[in-house]
Coordinates of C-alpha atoms in Angstrom, one line a residue:
Chain A
M157 CA -20.6 5.6 -4.9
F158 CA -22.7 5.5 -8.0
R159 CA -25.8 6.7 -6.1
S160 CA -24.3 10.1 -5.3
I161 CA -25.5 11.8 -8.5
K162 CA -29.1 10.6 -7.8
I163 CA -28.8 11.9 -4.2
K164 CA -27.4 15.2 -5.3
L165 CA -30.1 15.7 -7.9
A166 CA -32.9 14.7 -5.5
T167 CA -31.5 16.9 -2.7
S168 CA -31.1 19.9 -4.9
A169 CA -34.6 19.4 -6.4
S170 CA -36.2 19.1 -3.0
L171 CA -34.2 22.1 -1.7
M172 CA -35.6 24.1 -4.7
V173 CA -39.1 23.0 -4.0
V174 CA -38.7 23.9 -0.3
L175 CA -37.4 27.4 -1.3
I176 CA -40.2 28.0 -3.7
I177 CA -42.9 26.8 -1.3
T178 CA -41.4 28.8 1.6
S179 CA -41.3 32.1 -0.4
Y180 CA -44.8 31.4 -1.8
S181 CA -46.3 30.7 1.6
L182 CA -44.6 33.8 3.1
V183 CA -46.1 36.0 0.4
T184 CA -49.5 34.3 0.9
V185 CA -49.5 34.7 4.6
V186 CA -48.5 38.3 4.5
H187 CA -51.1 39.1 1.9
R188 CA -53.8 37.1 3.8
R189 CA -52.9 39.0 6.9
S190 CA -53.3 42.4 5.4
Q191 CA -56.5 41.3 3.7
L192 CA -58.0 40.1 7.0
R193 CA -56.8 43.4 8.7
Q194 CA -58.6 45.4 6.0
E195 CA -61.8 43.3 6.5
I196 CA -61.7 43.8 10.2
S197 CA -61.2 47.6 10.1
E198 CA -63.8 48.0 7.4
G199 CA -66.2 45.9 9.7
V200 CA -65.3 48.1 12.6
V201 CA -65.9 51.4 10.7
S202 CA -69.3 50.3 9.5
F203 CA -70.2 49.0 13.0
A204 CA -69.2 52.4 14.3
R205 CA -71.4 54.3 11.8
L206 CA -74.3 52.2 12.9
T207 CA -73.8 52.4 16.7
V208 CA -72.4 55.9 17.3
A209 CA -75.8 57.6 17.6
P210 CA -77.5 55.0 19.9
I211 CA -74.4 55.0 22.2
C212 CA -74.2 58.7 22.6
Q213 CA -78.0 59.2 23.0
G214 CA -78.0 56.4 25.6
Y215 CA -75.1 58.1 27.4
Y216 CA -77.1 61.3 27.6
I217 CA -80.2 59.5 28.8
Y218 CA -78.4 57.5 31.5
Y219 CA -75.7 60.1 32.4
S220 CA -77.0 60.9 35.9
S221 CA -78.5 57.5 36.8
G222 CA -78.8 54.0 35.4
Y223 CA -75.1 53.5 34.7
F224 CA -75.5 49.8 34.9
K225 CA -78.3 49.9 32.4
F226 CA -76.1 51.8 30.0
R227 CA -73.3 49.3 30.5
G228 CA -75.7 46.5 29.7
I229 CA -76.7 48.3 26.4
V230 CA -73.0 48.8 25.5
A231 CA -72.2 45.1 26.3
G232 CA -75.1 44.1 24.1
L233 CA -73.8 46.2 21.2
L234 CA -70.3 44.8 21.8
R235 CA -71.6 41.3 21.3
M236 CA -72.8 42.2 17.8
N237 CA -69.3 42.5 16.5
S238 CA -66.8 40.0 17.9
N239 CA -63.9 42.0 16.7
V240 CA -64.6 45.1 18.8
S241 CA -63.3 44.6 22.3
E242 CA -63.7 48.0 23.9
I243 CA -65.8 51.2 23.5
Q244 CA -64.9 54.5 25.0
I245 CA -66.7 57.8 25.0
I246 CA -64.5 60.9 24.8
D247 CA -65.3 64.6 24.9
V248 CA -63.8 67.1 22.5
S249 CA -60.8 67.8 24.7
G250 CA -59.9 64.1 24.7
N251 CA -61.1 63.2 28.2
V252 CA -62.4 59.7 28.5
L253 CA -65.9 59.9 30.0
F254 CA -66.7 56.2 29.7
D255 CA -64.8 53.0 29.2
S256 CA -66.5 49.6 28.6
R257 CA -63.7 47.8 30.4
I258 CA -64.1 49.6 33.6
R259 CA -66.8 47.8 35.5
D260 CA -67.6 49.7 38.6
Y261 CA -68.2 53.4 39.0
E262 CA -69.5 54.7 42.3
Q263 CA -70.9 57.7 40.6
P264 CA -71.3 57.7 36.9
G265 CA -71.7 61.5 36.9
S266 CA -68.2 62.1 38.3
L267 CA -66.2 60.1 35.8
P268 CA -62.6 60.0 36.7
S269 CA -60.0 61.8 34.7
P270 CA -58.2 59.7 32.2
D271 CA -55.0 59.8 34.2
Q272 CA -56.5 57.7 37.0
Y273 CA -56.9 54.6 34.8
E274 CA -54.8 55.6 31.9
S275 CA -53.2 52.7 30.1
G276 CA -50.5 52.8 27.4
L277 CA -53.1 52.0 24.9
L278 CA -55.2 55.1 25.6
E279 CA -52.3 57.4 25.4
R280 CA -51.3 56.0 22.1
V281 CA -54.8 56.0 20.8
R282 CA -55.1 59.7 21.5
R283 CA -52.0 60.4 19.6
L284 CA -52.8 58.2 16.6
D285 CA -56.5 59.0 16.8
L286 CA -57.8 58.8 13.3
S287 CA -54.9 56.9 11.7
Q288 CA -56.4 53.5 12.2
Q289 CA -52.8 52.2 12.7
P290 CA -52.5 48.9 14.6
V291 CA -51.3 49.4 18.2
K292 CA -50.2 47.0 20.9
S293 CA -53.0 46.6 23.4
P294 CA -52.2 46.0 27.1
S295 CA -53.1 42.4 26.7
G296 CA -50.3 42.1 24.1
D297 CA -52.5 41.8 21.0
W298 CA -52.2 44.0 18.0
A299 CA -55.2 46.3 17.8
I300 CA -56.7 49.2 15.9
S301 CA -58.9 52.0 17.0
V302 CA -61.6 53.9 15.1
V303 CA -62.8 57.3 16.5
M304 CA -66.3 58.2 15.3
P305 CA -67.7 61.7 16.1
Y306 CA -71.3 62.0 17.2
I307 CA -73.0 64.9 15.3
E308 CA -76.1 66.1 17.2
E309 CA -78.9 68.3 15.9
W310 CA -77.7 71.7 14.6
G311 CA -74.3 70.2 13.8
R312 CA -73.2 70.3 17.4
H313 CA -70.4 68.0 18.3
R314 CA -69.8 67.2 22.0
L315 CA -68.9 63.6 22.1
S316 CA -67.0 61.0 20.1
V317 CA -66.9 57.2 20.4
R318 CA -63.7 55.3 20.1
Y319 CA -63.9 51.6 19.0
V320 CA -61.0 49.5 19.8
A321 CA -60.7 46.2 17.8
N322 CA -58.0 43.7 18.4
Y323 CA -56.6 41.2 16.0
A324 CA -56.8 38.2 18.3
A325 CA -58.9 36.4 15.6
L326 CA -56.4 37.3 13.0
G327 CA -53.6 35.2 14.7
G328 CA -55.7 32.0 14.5
L329 CA -56.6 32.5 10.9
V330 CA -53.0 33.2 9.9
R331 CA -51.9 30.1 11.9
S332 CA -54.3 27.8 10.1
S333 CA -53.3 29.1 6.7
I334 CA -49.6 28.5 7.6
I335 CA -50.4 24.9 8.5
Q336 CA -52.3 24.4 5.2
V337 CA -49.3 25.8 3.3
L338 CA -46.9 23.6 5.2
I339 CA -48.8 20.4 4.5
T340 CA -49.1 21.2 0.8
G341 CA -45.3 22.1 0.8
L342 CA -44.4 18.7 2.4
V343 CA -46.4 16.9 -0.2
F344 CA -44.7 18.8 -3.0
V345 CA -41.3 18.2 -1.5
V346 CA -41.9 14.4 -1.3
L347 CA -43.2 14.3 -4.8
G348 CA -40.4 16.5 -6.1
S349 CA -37.7 14.4 -4.5
L350 CA -39.2 11.2 -6.0
I351 CA -39.4 12.7 -9.5
A352 CA -35.9 14.0 -9.2
Y353 CA -34.7 10.6 -8.0
F354 CA -36.2 8.9 -11.1
I355 CA -34.9 11.4 -13.5
A356 CA -31.5 11.0 -11.9
R357 CA -31.7 7.3 -12.3
T358 CA -32.2 7.6 -16.0
I359 CA -28.9 9.5 -16.1
T360 CA -26.9 7.5 -13.6
D361 CA -27.8 4.0 -14.7
P362 CA -26.2 4.3 -18.1
I363 CA -23.2 6.1 -16.5
H364 CA -22.9 3.2 -14.0
Q365 CA -23.0 0.7 -16.9
L366 CA -20.3 2.7 -18.7
S367 CA -18.1 2.8 -15.7
M368 CA -18.5 -1.0 -15.1
A369 CA -17.6 -1.7 -18.7
A370 CA -14.6 0.7 -18.5
S371 CA -13.3 -1.2 -15.5
D372 CA -13.9 -4.5 -17.2
I373 CA -11.9 -3.3 -20.2
G374 CA -9.2 -2.1 -17.9
A375 CA -9.1 -5.6 -16.5
G376 CA -8.5 -6.9 -20.0
Q377 CA -12.0 -8.0 -21.2
L378 CA -11.7 -6.3 -24.5
D379 CA -14.8 -7.9 -26.0
R380 CA -17.0 -5.9 -23.6
S381 CA -19.5 -3.4 -25.0
V382 CA -22.2 -1.2 -23.5
S383 CA -25.9 -1.5 -24.4
V384 CA -27.3 2.0 -23.8
K385 CA -30.0 2.8 -26.3
S386 CA -30.7 6.5 -26.2
N387 CA -30.2 9.4 -28.5
D388 CA -29.0 11.9 -25.8
E389 CA -25.5 12.8 -24.8
I390 CA -25.1 9.6 -22.8
G391 CA -26.2 7.5 -25.7
G392 CA -23.5 9.3 -27.8
L393 CA -21.0 8.7 -25.0
A394 CA -21.9 5.0 -25.0
D395 CA -21.5 4.8 -28.8
S396 CA -18.0 6.5 -28.7
F397 CA -17.1 4.2 -25.8
N398 CA -18.0 1.1 -27.8
S399 CA -16.1 2.2 -30.8
M400 CA -13.1 3.1 -28.6
A401 CA -13.2 -0.4 -27.1
R402 CA -13.3 -1.9 -30.6
Q403 CA -10.4 0.3 -31.7
L404 CA -8.4 -0.6 -28.5
K405 CA -9.0 -4.3 -29.2
S406 CA -7.8 -4.1 -32.8
N407 CA -4.8 -1.9 -31.8
L408 CA -3.8 -4.3 -29.1
E409 CA -4.1 -7.2 -31.5
A410 CA -1.9 -5.4 -34.0
L411 CA 0.5 -4.5 -31.3
S412 CA 0.8 -8.1 -30.0
E413 CA 1.2 -9.3 -33.5
S414 CA 4.1 -6.9 -34.2
Y415 CA 5.5 -7.8 -30.8
D416 CA 5.5 -11.5 -31.8
R417 CA 7.1 -10.6 -35.1
L418 CA 9.8 -8.5 -33.3
T419 CA 10.5 -11.2 -30.8
R420 CA 10.9 -13.7 -33.6
A421 CA 13.1 -11.3 -35.5
N422 CA 15.2 -10.6 -32.4
A423 CA 15.6 -14.3 -31.7
E424 CA 16.7 -14.8 -35.3
L425 CA 19.2 -11.9 -35.0
M426 CA 20.5 -13.3 -31.8
E427 CA 21.0 -16.7 -33.3
L428 CA 22.6 -15.0 -36.4
D429 CA 24.9 -13.1 -34.0
R430 CA 25.9 -16.2 -32.2
L431 CA 26.6 -18.0 -35.5
K432 CA 28.6 -15.1 -36.7
S433 CA 30.8 -14.9 -33.6
N434 CA 31.2 -18.7 -33.8
F435 CA 32.2 -18.3 -37.4
M436 CA 34.7 -15.5 -36.5
A437 CA 36.2 -17.7 -33.8
N438 CA 36.5 -20.6 -36.3
V439 CA 38.0 -18.4 -39.0
S440 CA 40.5 -17.1 -36.4
H441 CA 41.3 -20.6 -35.4
E442 CA 41.6 -21.9 -38.9
L443 CA 43.9 -19.0 -39.9
K444 CA 46.1 -19.0 -36.9
T445 CA 46.6 -22.7 -36.3
P446 CA 48.5 -23.4 -39.5
L447 CA 50.4 -20.2 -39.1
T448 CA 51.5 -21.4 -35.6
A449 CA 52.8 -24.6 -37.0
I450 CA 54.6 -22.9 -39.9
S451 CA 56.2 -20.1 -37.9
G452 CA 57.1 -22.4 -35.1
Y453 CA 59.0 -24.8 -37.3
A454 CA 60.6 -22.0 -39.3
D455 CA 61.8 -20.3 -36.0
Y456 CA 63.1 -23.7 -34.8
L457 CA 64.9 -24.3 -38.1
A458 CA 66.4 -20.8 -37.9
M459 CA 67.7 -21.5 -34.4
E460 CA 69.7 -24.3 -36.0
K461 CA 68.3 -26.7 -33.4
L462 CA 67.9 -29.2 -36.1
G463 CA 71.3 -28.9 -37.4
P464 CA 73.5 -26.2 -39.0
L465 CA 72.2 -24.4 -42.1
T466 CA 74.1 -23.4 -45.2
E467 CA 74.1 -19.7 -46.2
T468 CA 71.5 -20.2 -49.0
Q469 CA 69.3 -22.2 -46.7
R470 CA 69.5 -19.4 -44.1
K471 CA 68.6 -16.7 -46.7
G472 CA 65.6 -18.8 -47.9
L473 CA 64.5 -19.3 -44.4
E474 CA 64.7 -15.6 -43.6
V475 CA 62.5 -14.8 -46.6
M476 CA 60.0 -17.4 -45.3
R477 CA 60.0 -16.0 -41.8
R478 CA 59.7 -12.4 -43.0
N479 CA 56.6 -13.3 -45.0
I480 CA 55.2 -15.4 -42.1
R481 CA 55.5 -12.3 -39.9
R482 CA 53.8 -10.2 -42.6
L483 CA 51.0 -12.7 -42.9
T484 CA 50.6 -13.0 -39.2
R485 CA 50.4 -9.2 -38.9
Q486 CA 47.7 -8.9 -41.7
I487 CA 45.6 -11.6 -40.1
K488 CA 45.9 -10.1 -36.7
D489 CA 44.9 -6.6 -38.0
L490 CA 42.0 -8.0 -40.0
L491 CA 40.6 -10.0 -37.1
E492 CA 41.2 -7.0 -34.8
F493 CA 39.4 -4.7 -37.2
I494 CA 36.5 -7.1 -37.6
S495 CA 36.0 -7.4 -33.9
M496 CA 36.2 -3.6 -33.6
E497 CA 33.5 -3.2 -36.3
E498 CA 31.4 -5.7 -34.4
G499 CA 31.7 -3.5 -31.3
Q500 CA 33.4 -6.3 -29.3
F501 CA 36.0 -3.9 -28.2
S502 CA 36.8 -2.6 -24.7
I503 CA 39.8 -1.2 -22.9
T504 CA 41.0 -2.1 -19.4
P505 CA 43.1 0.8 -18.3
G506 CA 45.9 0.7 -15.8
M507 CA 49.2 2.3 -15.0
F508 CA 52.0 1.1 -17.4
D509 CA 55.6 2.0 -18.2
I510 CA 55.7 3.7 -21.6
Q511 CA 59.4 3.2 -22.0
Q512 CA 59.1 -0.5 -21.8
V513 CA 56.4 -0.4 -24.5
F514 CA 58.8 1.7 -26.8
E515 CA 61.6 -0.7 -26.2
E516 CA 59.6 -3.8 -26.9
V517 CA 58.2 -2.3 -30.2
V518 CA 61.6 -1.2 -31.4
S519 CA 63.2 -4.6 -30.6
N520 CA 60.4 -6.4 -32.5
Y521 CA 61.4 -4.5 -35.7
R522 CA 65.1 -4.9 -35.3
T523 CA 65.4 -7.1 -38.4
E524 CA 63.4 -4.6 -40.6
L525 CA 65.4 -1.6 -39.3
E526 CA 68.6 -3.3 -40.0
S527 CA 67.6 -4.4 -43.5
K528 CA 66.5 -0.9 -44.4
K529 CA 69.5 0.7 -42.6
L530 CA 67.2 3.0 -40.6
A531 CA 68.1 4.4 -37.2
A532 CA 65.6 4.3 -34.4
S533 CA 65.8 6.2 -31.1
I534 CA 63.7 6.4 -28.0
V535 CA 63.4 9.7 -26.1
C536 CA 61.6 9.1 -22.8
P537 CA 62.1 10.1 -19.1
P538 CA 63.0 6.9 -17.3
G539 CA 60.2 5.3 -15.4
L540 CA 57.4 7.5 -16.8
E541 CA 54.1 5.8 -16.1
L542 CA 50.9 6.5 -18.0
W543 CA 47.2 5.6 -17.6
G544 CA 45.7 3.4 -20.3
D545 CA 45.3 -0.1 -21.7
R546 CA 48.9 -1.3 -22.1
E547 CA 48.1 -3.9 -24.8
R548 CA 46.1 -1.5 -26.8
I549 CA 48.6 1.4 -26.5
F550 CA 51.3 -1.2 -27.5
Q551 CA 49.3 -1.9 -30.6
V552 CA 49.0 1.9 -31.4
V553 CA 52.8 2.5 -31.0
D554 CA 53.5 -0.8 -32.9
N555 CA 51.2 0.3 -35.8
L556 CA 52.6 3.8 -35.9
F557 CA 56.2 2.5 -35.8
M558 CA 55.5 -0.1 -38.5
N559 CA 54.1 2.6 -40.7
A560 CA 57.1 4.8 -40.1
I561 CA 59.4 2.0 -41.2
K562 CA 57.2 1.2 -44.2
F563 CA 57.2 4.8 -45.6
T564 CA 60.8 5.7 -44.7
S565 CA 63.6 4.7 -47.0
H566 CA 66.5 6.5 -45.3
G567 CA 67.1 8.5 -42.1
S568 CA 65.7 7.8 -38.7
I569 CA 62.6 7.1 -36.7
I570 CA 62.2 8.8 -33.3
V571 CA 59.8 7.7 -30.6
T572 CA 59.2 10.3 -27.9
A573 CA 57.2 10.5 -24.7
E574 CA 57.3 13.7 -22.6
I575 CA 55.2 15.5 -19.9
E576 CA 53.5 18.2 -21.8
A577 CA 51.4 19.7 -19.0
P578 CA 50.8 18.5 -15.4
G579 CA 49.0 15.2 -15.5
R580 CA 49.3 14.8 -19.3
A581 CA 52.0 13.3 -21.5
R582 CA 52.5 13.5 -25.3
I583 CA 53.6 10.5 -27.3
E584 CA 55.1 11.0 -30.7
V585 CA 56.4 8.8 -33.5
A586 CA 58.3 10.9 -36.1
D587 CA 60.0 9.6 -39.3
S588 CA 61.9 11.1 -42.2
G589 CA 59.9 9.3 -44.9
V590 CA 57.8 10.3 -47.9
G591 CA 55.3 12.3 -45.8
I592 CA 51.6 12.8 -46.5
P593 CA 50.1 15.5 -48.8
P594 CA 47.9 18.0 -46.7
E595 CA 44.8 17.1 -48.6
A596 CA 45.2 13.4 -47.7
V597 CA 45.8 13.9 -44.0
A598 CA 42.1 13.6 -43.1
R599 CA 41.6 10.4 -45.1
I600 CA 44.5 8.3 -43.8
F601 CA 42.5 7.2 -40.7
Q602 CA 39.6 5.9 -42.8
R603 CA 39.7 2.2 -43.1
F604 CA 41.0 0.5 -46.3
H605 CA 42.8 3.7 -47.1
Q606 CA 46.2 4.1 -48.5
L607 CA 47.6 7.1 -50.3
D608 CA 46.8 5.7 -53.7
G609 CA 45.9 2.4 -55.2
S610 CA 49.5 1.7 -56.2
S611 CA 50.9 2.3 -52.7
T612 CA 49.2 -0.9 -51.7
R613 CA 51.5 -2.8 -54.0
K614 CA 54.5 -0.7 -53.2
Y615 CA 54.3 -0.6 -49.4
G616 CA 52.1 -3.6 -48.6
G617 CA 49.3 -3.8 -46.1
V618 CA 45.6 -3.4 -46.5
G619 CA 45.2 0.0 -44.9
L620 CA 43.7 -1.0 -41.6
G621 CA 46.5 0.0 -39.3
L622 CA 45.6 3.6 -38.8
A623 CA 41.9 2.9 -38.5
I624 CA 42.7 0.5 -35.6
V625 CA 44.9 3.2 -34.1
K626 CA 42.1 5.7 -34.3
S627 CA 39.6 3.3 -32.7
I628 CA 41.9 2.5 -29.8
L629 CA 42.6 6.2 -29.1
D630 CA 38.9 7.0 -29.4
A631 CA 38.2 4.4 -26.7
H632 CA 40.9 6.2 -24.6
R633 CA 39.1 9.5 -25.3
T634 CA 42.1 11.0 -27.0
T635 CA 42.8 11.8 -30.6
I636 CA 45.7 11.3 -33.0
E637 CA 47.2 14.3 -34.7
V638 CA 49.5 14.4 -37.7
E639 CA 52.0 16.9 -38.9
S640 CA 53.6 16.1 -42.3
T641 CA 55.7 17.7 -45.0
P642 CA 55.7 15.7 -48.2
G643 CA 59.2 14.5 -48.9
R644 CA 60.5 15.5 -45.4
G645 CA 58.6 13.1 -43.0
S646 CA 55.6 12.8 -40.7
R647 CA 54.9 13.1 -37.0
F648 CA 52.0 11.2 -35.4
M649 CA 51.1 12.4 -31.9
F650 CA 48.6 11.5 -29.2
R651 CA 48.2 12.4 -25.5
L652 CA 47.6 10.2 -22.4
P653 CA 47.0 11.1 -18.8
T654 CA 49.5 10.2 -16.1
G655 CA 46.9 8.8 -13.8
P656 CA 43.3 7.8 -13.5
E657 CA 42.3 11.1 -11.9
E658 CA 43.7 13.1 -14.8
G659 CA 42.2 10.7 -17.3
R660 CA 38.7 11.3 -15.9
K661 CA 39.2 15.1 -16.1
T662 CA 39.8 15.1 -19.9
Chain T
M66 CA 69.2 -22.5 -25.5
K67 CA 69.6 -20.1 -22.6
E68 CA 69.9 -21.4 -19.0
K69 CA 67.9 -24.5 -18.4
P70 CA 65.5 -24.9 -15.5
T71 CA 66.7 -27.2 -12.8
G72 CA 65.8 -30.8 -13.6
R73 CA 63.6 -32.3 -16.2
H74 CA 59.9 -31.4 -16.1
L75 CA 57.0 -33.4 -17.4
I76 CA 54.8 -31.3 -19.6
M77 CA 51.5 -32.4 -21.1
V78 CA 50.5 -30.7 -24.4
I79 CA 46.8 -31.0 -25.3
D80 CA 45.9 -29.8 -28.9
D81 CA 43.7 -31.4 -31.5
E82 CA 46.1 -30.1 -34.2
Q83 CA 48.7 -32.8 -34.6
D84 CA 51.2 -30.4 -36.2
V85 CA 50.9 -27.9 -33.4
A86 CA 51.2 -30.5 -30.7
S87 CA 54.3 -31.9 -32.4
L88 CA 55.8 -28.4 -32.7
V89 CA 55.3 -27.6 -29.1
K90 CA 56.7 -31.1 -28.1
M91 CA 59.8 -30.4 -30.3
I92 CA 60.4 -26.9 -28.9
L93 CA 60.0 -28.0 -25.3
E94 CA 62.1 -31.1 -25.6
G95 CA 64.7 -28.8 -27.1
E96 CA 64.5 -27.0 -23.8
G97 CA 65.3 -30.3 -22.0
H98 CA 61.8 -31.1 -20.8
Q99 CA 59.9 -34.4 -21.1
V100 CA 56.7 -33.9 -23.2
I101 CA 53.6 -36.0 -23.6
T102 CA 50.9 -35.0 -26.1
A103 CA 47.2 -35.7 -26.2
L104 CA 45.0 -34.9 -29.2
S105 CA 41.7 -34.5 -27.2
G106 CA 40.5 -33.6 -23.8
H107 CA 39.2 -37.1 -23.2
E108 CA 42.6 -38.7 -24.1
A109 CA 44.3 -36.2 -21.8
L110 CA 41.9 -37.1 -18.9
Q111 CA 42.7 -40.8 -19.4
M112 CA 46.4 -40.1 -19.3
L113 CA 46.0 -38.1 -16.1
Y114 CA 45.2 -41.3 -14.3
Q115 CA 48.7 -42.6 -14.9
V116 CA 50.9 -39.5 -15.0
K117 CA 51.1 -36.3 -13.0
P118 CA 52.7 -33.6 -15.2
D119 CA 54.3 -30.4 -13.9
L120 CA 52.5 -28.3 -16.4
I121 CA 49.6 -28.6 -18.9
L122 CA 49.6 -26.6 -22.1
L123 CA 45.9 -26.6 -23.2
D124 CA 44.2 -25.5 -26.4
I125 CA 40.7 -24.1 -26.1
M126 CA 39.0 -24.9 -29.4
M127 CA 38.9 -28.7 -29.6
P128 CA 36.2 -31.0 -30.8
G129 CA 34.5 -33.0 -28.0
L130 CA 35.7 -31.8 -24.7
D131 CA 37.0 -28.3 -25.2
G132 CA 39.7 -26.5 -23.2
M133 CA 37.4 -24.5 -20.9
E134 CA 35.4 -27.7 -20.0
F135 CA 38.7 -29.6 -19.5
I136 CA 40.2 -27.0 -17.1
K137 CA 37.0 -27.0 -15.0
I138 CA 37.1 -30.8 -14.7
V139 CA 40.8 -30.9 -13.8
K140 CA 40.4 -28.1 -11.2
I141 CA 37.7 -30.0 -9.3
I142 CA 39.6 -33.3 -9.1
D143 CA 41.8 -33.2 -6.0
S144 CA 44.7 -35.1 -7.4
T145 CA 45.0 -32.8 -10.4
A146 CA 43.8 -29.5 -9.1
Q147 CA 47.3 -28.3 -8.2
I148 CA 48.8 -28.8 -11.7
P149 CA 49.4 -25.4 -13.4
I150 CA 47.6 -25.0 -16.7
A151 CA 48.6 -22.5 -19.4
M152 CA 46.1 -21.8 -22.2
M153 CA 47.4 -21.9 -25.8
T154 CA 44.9 -20.6 -28.2
A155 CA 43.9 -18.7 -31.3
R156 CA 41.2 -16.8 -29.4
T157 CA 42.6 -13.4 -28.6
A158 CA 39.4 -11.6 -27.4
P159 CA 39.9 -10.0 -23.9
E160 CA 36.7 -11.9 -22.7
D161 CA 38.3 -15.2 -23.6
R162 CA 41.4 -14.3 -21.7
A163 CA 39.4 -13.1 -18.7
A164 CA 37.3 -16.4 -18.7
A165 CA 40.5 -18.5 -18.7
L166 CA 42.1 -16.5 -15.9
R167 CA 38.8 -17.0 -13.9
E168 CA 39.3 -20.7 -14.3
K169 CA 42.8 -20.3 -12.7
A170 CA 44.9 -20.7 -15.8
V171 CA 48.4 -19.4 -15.0
E172 CA 49.2 -18.1 -18.5
Y173 CA 47.4 -17.2 -21.7
I174 CA 49.5 -17.8 -24.8
C175 CA 48.1 -16.5 -28.1
K176 CA 48.7 -18.3 -31.4
P177 CA 50.6 -17.8 -33.5
F178 CA 53.6 -17.7 -31.0
T179 CA 57.3 -17.8 -31.8
A180 CA 59.4 -20.7 -30.5
A181 CA 61.4 -18.3 -28.3
E182 CA 58.2 -16.8 -26.8
L183 CA 56.8 -20.2 -26.0
A184 CA 60.0 -21.5 -24.4
E185 CA 60.4 -18.3 -22.4
K186 CA 56.9 -18.4 -21.0
V187 CA 57.0 -22.1 -20.1
N188 CA 60.3 -21.8 -18.3
K189 CA 59.0 -18.8 -16.4
I190 CA 56.0 -20.8 -15.1
L191 CA 58.1 -23.8 -14.1
A192 CA 60.6 -21.6 -12.4
Q193 CA 57.8 -20.0 -10.3
D194 CA 56.4 -23.4 -9.6
N195 CA 59.7 -24.7 -8.3
K196 CA 59.9 -21.9 -5.7

């Protein structure tokens, strides 16, 4: 495939040589032909000037007898110029009196009229007469005729002689010159192709080297370079190629170095990540295990399984249990929040009964509600099923409900679920507590946030509850809304689909 | 406390935390069950040669043989494969729960649990098992 440029160059060079030689030889042949024709007609004219007088005088002398003698004289004259093939004697009205081609006359004195042996040639000769234009002779050769008048004494003119010369010799001469031109042409073509081939080689060999080197580099041999020493464009290409190969090699080395670095860093990060999740699991274990033992025994004591309790003992135990619950709650929120921050958080949606969730939440806080003398009511169409992660939604309602209790000192808390539009339900937790100032509404869902620094001490909690709520609802692709009047109470709302289809639509 | 399940059941509690193991033993004995405790997976496997409990309560995070390894072993031994196992753990991540249920655990109880919650769940499993 790398030979093709050579072949193309050689072919086009030979074609050009052939074209030049062909046109040159055409011009040469045409020129030579007209030159030869000129020579022949000039020769015929001077021959005519020399011979017109002896022919006409001879004709007068042998007119009545001795025709064959006259013919012999004419034949002798014809032999003197090989180009002249025929001699005619014509009178002033154009009648042919004698023709050297006609051998036998019975009576030379009664020459036949031209019509009797008229040929195409003679007719045309008469018309063209002095033009010396070439005509086609009956034998098929090109010919010219020269008519020379015979001027006698006293300027009398009775006869003219027509000399017909054909170009038969011309053909041979032209043919030989064509052959000469062809041979020279062939030599030139061969030489030209060879020269073109060698010139092409000086171009294609470096290109071939470059392409081999490029495919080697492509196969990964980055140390490869090209040794083309020339100061033309190909030399320049080879230089750029070498510097490109060096650049490629250094880039690749840098790349593989940074790849190694990244791989190591990634491995370290993965190890760190594994250690961290191990650590989280251990922290979780270490916090929850003692809590399990404490709360279990406290519960068991409160059930009076281990004997009846006095009123003071019971009160003390209640304080313990309340604070155990609070601690449990904080640890749970904290761990939950950390795992959400880590992104280890997913929801597994399904159909669930929202009323059951409400009832479970409210019953969990029965002690708190009683101790703060708050009323709690559930407004919900029986058997209403919603689409979502039950455990997570439970957490949301639980958090909202716990907040409502925390910030309400008297009045009631109402938990509502209702179909708001086909396929969509609205869930609401409303309280009659301290409310939230409008400027603070946007901030309450930020982590670690409570209304002011002192509220932490007054209401307890570390401010993670609403951040968790927001994360869970984000994962459900729904949002939480707040309406609040400071001093009058707050309403927290969110929406859930009533089935998987509706959930996908929103 | 409430209605007791029919008959006394033998329950094996496996937890490396002595306090938790004792607590669970106390609560379940209060429910009228017979309870044996093991403080490691290895100890529990030894005991399973002699006794065949009606239910195993299994902690996950234990030194040595941990809960997930223990349940795999128990489930491939023919004589113990049928014993229902409930996990009882501080790990609350959904992946952990899913992994345990894949190993055919019948219940996943998160620590810290209340006494009432534990008793209720255990009685539910035993009632289903009796059917």
